[in-house]
Short mmCIF file of C-alpha atoms in Angstrom, two decimals:
data_model
loop_
_atom_site.label_atom_id
_atom_site.label_comp_id
_atom_site.label_asym_id
_atom_site.label_seq_id
_atom_site.Cartn_x
_atom_site.Cartn_y
_atom_site.Cartn_z
CA SER A 1 0.00 0.00 0.00
CA GLN A 2 1.02 3.63 -0.36
CA GLN A 3 3.66 5.20 1.85
CA GLY A 4 1.49 8.10 2.93
CA GLU A 5 -2.12 7.71 3.96
CA GLU A 6 -4.33 10.60 4.94
CA ASP A 7 -7.18 10.71 7.35
CA PRO A 8 -9.95 11.69 7.05
CA GLN A 9 -10.60 11.27 3.33
CA ALA A 10 -13.06 14.14 3.47
CA LEU A 11 -13.79 16.86 6.00
CA SER A 12 -16.65 19.38 6.04
CA ILE A 13 -16.61 22.31 8.47
CA GLN A 14 -17.97 25.82 8.95
CA GLU A 15 -15.97 28.97 8.44
CA GLY A 16 -14.06 29.93 11.55
CA GLU A 17 -13.60 26.35 12.73
CA ASN A 18 -10.26 24.58 12.80
CA ALA A 19 -9.48 21.77 10.38
CA THR A 20 -7.13 18.93 11.27
CA MET A 21 -5.80 16.43 8.76
CA ASN A 22 -3.55 13.49 9.56
CA CYS A 23 -0.94 11.63 7.58
CA SER A 24 0.62 8.28 8.44
CA TYR A 25 3.56 6.66 6.73
CA LYS A 26 5.54 3.44 6.89
CA THR A 27 9.27 4.00 6.37
CA SER A 28 11.81 6.39 7.88
CA ILE A 29 11.70 9.76 6.17
CA ASN A 30 13.98 12.72 5.52
CA ASN A 31 11.14 15.20 5.49
CA LEU A 32 7.41 15.45 5.08
CA GLN A 33 5.69 18.03 2.92
CA TRP A 34 2.11 19.26 2.71
CA TYR A 35 0.57 20.44 -0.54
CA ARG A 36 -2.76 21.99 -1.45
CA GLN A 37 -4.72 21.38 -4.66
CA ASN A 38 -7.71 23.39 -5.75
CA SER A 39 -10.18 21.47 -7.91
CA GLY A 40 -8.78 20.83 -11.38
CA ARG A 41 -5.52 22.67 -10.68
CA GLY A 42 -1.93 21.81 -9.88
CA LEU A 43 -0.50 21.33 -6.41
CA VAL A 44 0.94 24.16 -4.37
CA HIS A 45 3.56 23.57 -1.69
CA LEU A 46 2.45 24.69 1.77
CA ILE A 47 5.06 23.63 4.28
CA LEU A 48 7.97 21.22 4.77
CA ILE A 49 8.94 19.68 8.10
CA ARG A 50 12.23 17.82 8.49
CA SER A 51 12.60 14.56 10.37
CA ASN A 52 14.41 16.30 13.24
CA GLU A 53 11.64 18.87 13.69
CA ARG A 54 8.52 18.33 15.76
CA GLU A 55 6.39 21.36 14.94
CA LYS A 56 6.32 24.12 12.37
CA HIS A 57 4.09 27.13 11.80
CA SER A 58 3.26 29.18 8.75
CA GLY A 59 0.48 31.73 9.09
CA ARG A 60 -2.70 29.83 9.96
CA LEU A 61 -0.98 26.49 9.33
CA ARG A 62 0.53 24.33 12.03
CA VAL A 63 2.27 21.06 11.19
CA THR A 64 3.43 18.47 13.68
CA LEU A 65 5.58 15.43 13.09
CA ASP A 66 5.89 12.39 15.35
CA THR A 67 8.55 10.12 13.90
CA SER A 68 8.02 7.51 16.63
CA LYS A 69 4.41 7.10 15.49
CA LYS A 70 5.26 7.80 11.86
CA SER A 71 2.56 10.40 11.63
CA SER A 72 2.02 14.07 10.89
CA SER A 73 -0.87 16.43 11.25
CA LEU A 74 -1.82 19.64 9.49
CA LEU A 75 -3.96 22.11 11.40
CA ILE A 76 -5.63 25.02 9.65
CA THR A 77 -6.94 27.51 12.18
CA ALA A 78 -9.85 29.90 11.68
CA SER A 79 -10.73 28.30 8.35
CA ARG A 80 -12.15 30.29 5.45
CA ALA A 81 -14.24 29.28 2.45
CA ALA A 82 -11.14 29.89 0.33
CA ASP A 83 -9.40 27.03 2.18
CA THR A 84 -11.69 24.58 0.39
CA ALA A 85 -9.31 22.26 -1.48
CA SER A 86 -7.63 18.87 -1.31
CA TYR A 87 -4.60 18.60 0.95
CA PHE A 88 -1.84 16.06 0.31
CA CYS A 89 1.05 14.93 2.42
CA ALA A 90 4.20 13.76 0.66
CA THR A 91 6.96 11.82 2.33
CA HIS A 92 10.56 12.09 1.22
CA PHE A 93 12.91 9.19 1.86
CA LEU A 94 15.80 7.29 0.35
CA LEU A 95 15.22 3.97 -1.38
CA GLY A 96 18.11 2.09 -2.91
CA GLY A 97 20.19 5.24 -2.82
CA TYR A 98 17.61 7.26 -4.73
CA ASN A 99 15.41 10.08 -3.46
CA LYS A 100 11.73 9.23 -3.38
CA LEU A 101 8.74 11.51 -2.80
CA ILE A 102 5.47 9.67 -2.33
CA PHE A 103 2.08 11.38 -2.16
CA GLY A 104 -0.92 10.22 -0.19
CA ALA A 105 -4.47 10.15 -1.54
CA GLY A 106 -5.32 13.47 0.08
CA THR A 107 -7.99 14.92 2.34
CA ARG A 108 -10.80 16.84 0.67
CA LEU A 109 -11.68 19.82 2.83
CA ALA A 110 -14.91 21.76 2.35
CA VAL A 111 -15.34 24.98 4.33
CA HIS A 112 -18.89 26.32 4.31
CA PRO A 113 -19.67 30.03 4.76
CA GLU B 1 2.67 31.47 -8.73
CA ALA B 2 5.20 28.94 -10.02
CA ASP B 3 6.78 29.58 -13.42
CA ILE B 4 5.89 26.22 -14.87
CA TYR B 5 3.42 25.93 -17.71
CA GLN B 6 1.48 23.06 -19.20
CA THR B 7 -0.41 22.92 -22.47
CA PRO B 8 -3.04 22.01 -23.32
CA ARG B 9 -5.07 22.34 -20.13
CA TYR B 10 -7.82 20.15 -21.56
CA LEU B 11 -7.69 17.68 -24.45
CA VAL B 12 -10.40 15.36 -25.78
CA ILE B 13 -9.26 12.99 -28.50
CA GLY B 14 -10.22 9.74 -30.15
CA THR B 15 -8.58 6.37 -29.61
CA GLY B 16 -5.41 5.78 -31.58
CA LYS B 17 -4.36 9.41 -31.85
CA LYS B 18 -0.86 10.56 -31.00
CA ILE B 19 -0.67 13.32 -28.43
CA THR B 20 2.05 15.41 -26.83
CA LEU B 21 1.59 17.23 -23.54
CA GLU B 22 3.92 20.18 -23.22
CA CYS B 23 5.63 21.32 -20.03
CA SER B 24 7.99 24.26 -19.71
CA GLN B 25 9.58 25.98 -16.73
CA THR B 26 11.53 29.20 -16.52
CA MET B 27 13.10 28.65 -13.11
CA GLY B 28 16.22 26.92 -14.40
CA HIS B 29 15.43 23.74 -12.48
CA ASP B 30 17.37 20.65 -13.51
CA LYS B 31 14.85 18.19 -12.07
CA MET B 32 11.48 17.70 -13.75
CA TYR B 33 8.70 15.18 -13.22
CA TRP B 34 5.44 13.89 -14.65
CA TYR B 35 2.72 12.65 -12.34
CA GLN B 36 -0.55 10.97 -13.26
CA GLN B 37 -3.59 11.63 -11.08
CA ASP B 38 -7.09 10.20 -11.37
CA PRO B 39 -9.89 12.33 -9.82
CA GLY B 40 -9.80 12.26 -6.04
CA MET B 41 -6.82 9.93 -6.00
CA GLU B 42 -3.15 10.11 -5.14
CA LEU B 43 -0.43 11.22 -7.53
CA HIS B 44 1.69 8.57 -9.22
CA LEU B 45 5.14 9.38 -10.60
CA ILE B 46 5.40 8.15 -14.20
CA HIS B 47 8.57 9.88 -15.47
CA TYR B 48 11.38 12.05 -14.17
CA SER B 49 14.50 13.75 -15.38
CA TYR B 50 17.56 14.99 -13.54
CA GLY B 51 18.81 17.06 -16.46
CA VAL B 52 19.25 17.32 -20.20
CA ASN B 53 19.31 13.92 -21.93
CA SER B 54 18.39 12.20 -18.67
CA THR B 55 15.00 10.49 -18.36
CA GLU B 56 13.82 7.70 -16.10
CA LYS B 57 10.61 5.79 -15.58
CA GLY B 58 8.75 6.40 -12.36
CA ASP B 59 6.88 4.16 -9.96
CA LEU B 60 3.80 3.69 -12.12
CA SER B 61 4.25 1.96 -15.43
CA SER B 62 3.13 4.16 -18.29
CA GLU B 63 2.96 3.72 -22.05
CA SER B 64 3.93 7.35 -22.46
CA THR B 65 7.44 8.53 -23.29
CA VAL B 66 9.31 11.71 -22.43
CA SER B 67 12.29 13.63 -23.72
CA ARG B 68 14.57 16.28 -22.23
CA ILE B 69 16.47 18.05 -24.95
CA ARG B 70 16.42 21.44 -23.23
CA THR B 71 16.52 22.21 -19.53
CA GLU B 72 13.28 24.13 -19.61
CA HIS B 73 11.23 21.69 -21.67
CA PHE B 74 9.93 18.21 -20.71
CA PRO B 75 7.22 17.01 -23.11
CA LEU B 76 5.24 13.79 -22.64
CA THR B 77 4.05 11.80 -25.65
CA LEU B 78 1.48 9.06 -26.14
CA GLU B 79 1.92 7.38 -29.52
CA SER B 80 -1.52 5.79 -29.59
CA ALA B 81 -3.98 7.03 -26.99
CA ARG B 82 -6.52 4.68 -25.42
CA PRO B 83 -9.45 5.30 -23.04
CA SER B 84 -7.33 3.87 -20.20
CA HIS B 85 -5.03 6.89 -20.63
CA THR B 86 -7.83 9.23 -19.56
CA SER B 87 -6.45 11.08 -16.53
CA GLN B 88 -4.89 14.30 -15.32
CA TYR B 89 -1.18 14.69 -16.00
CA LEU B 90 0.79 17.02 -13.75
CA CYS B 91 4.25 18.33 -14.53
CA ALA B 92 6.55 19.51 -11.75
CA SER B 93 10.10 20.74 -11.24
CA SER B 94 12.44 21.15 -8.31
CA GLU B 95 15.68 22.88 -7.52
CA THR B 96 18.97 21.15 -8.10
CA GLY B 97 19.77 21.31 -4.39
CA GLY B 98 17.84 18.12 -3.92
CA TRP B 99 14.71 16.88 -2.28
CA SER B 100 15.70 17.49 1.29
CA SER B 101 16.02 21.22 0.92
CA GLY B 102 13.22 21.96 -1.44
CA GLU B 103 9.77 21.59 -2.77
CA LEU B 104 8.07 20.64 -6.00
CA PHE B 105 6.63 23.35 -8.22
CA PHE B 106 3.64 22.12 -10.19
CA GLY B 107 2.01 23.23 -13.41
CA GLU B 108 -1.77 23.53 -13.65
CA GLY B 109 -2.13 20.10 -15.20
CA SER B 110 -3.37 18.67 -18.49
CA ARG B 111 -6.65 16.82 -18.31
CA LEU B 112 -6.76 14.19 -21.05
CA THR B 113 -9.93 12.40 -22.13
CA VAL B 114 -9.66 9.63 -24.70
CA LEU B 115 -12.94 8.57 -26.28
#
């Protein structure tokens, strides 16, 4: 199965609420990245957290990484309708001496006004 | 906005046609990638390139081919399209510094429908 798996698959909230998405993975990683994809568009990089970091902030985004549990979470605070999108985690690791970046299936977030 | 461009954005063609999806970036990145994504699903790497005249197959087997004659250009070609090729194709690039220091920059995607 895939390296990165996201939970939940879909999330529906009201504006102003917080949204939390989780990502689990199987192998040791160098870093973990979160991307956003608006419907029918390309992906946009949001934030990268390295394996030796535990928490990172960027504006309304907060990412945590627990390497012992092989999991990460993305928290979007005070959500807005414009945050409606799919959010993907991507894990970076070495395999056979080559760099690999594997994407999960994503969490579809809907923020209602 | 990333300086990476894909054309066409949408393409509807009949079975057996040859198609080329174009991807160009103006950031001077050596590394470029093609991902295939079905609606609501994860991305699968189908091709990548670490520089001019370097191309490799990705994790997902694909009947498409790629070329890298110029740093900024990484086209993907299907010699004979079939309905099973219907999907969204995303092109991306990254800095030469390597994965651990950087991020992927994506184009807007090419949505291919084969009838």
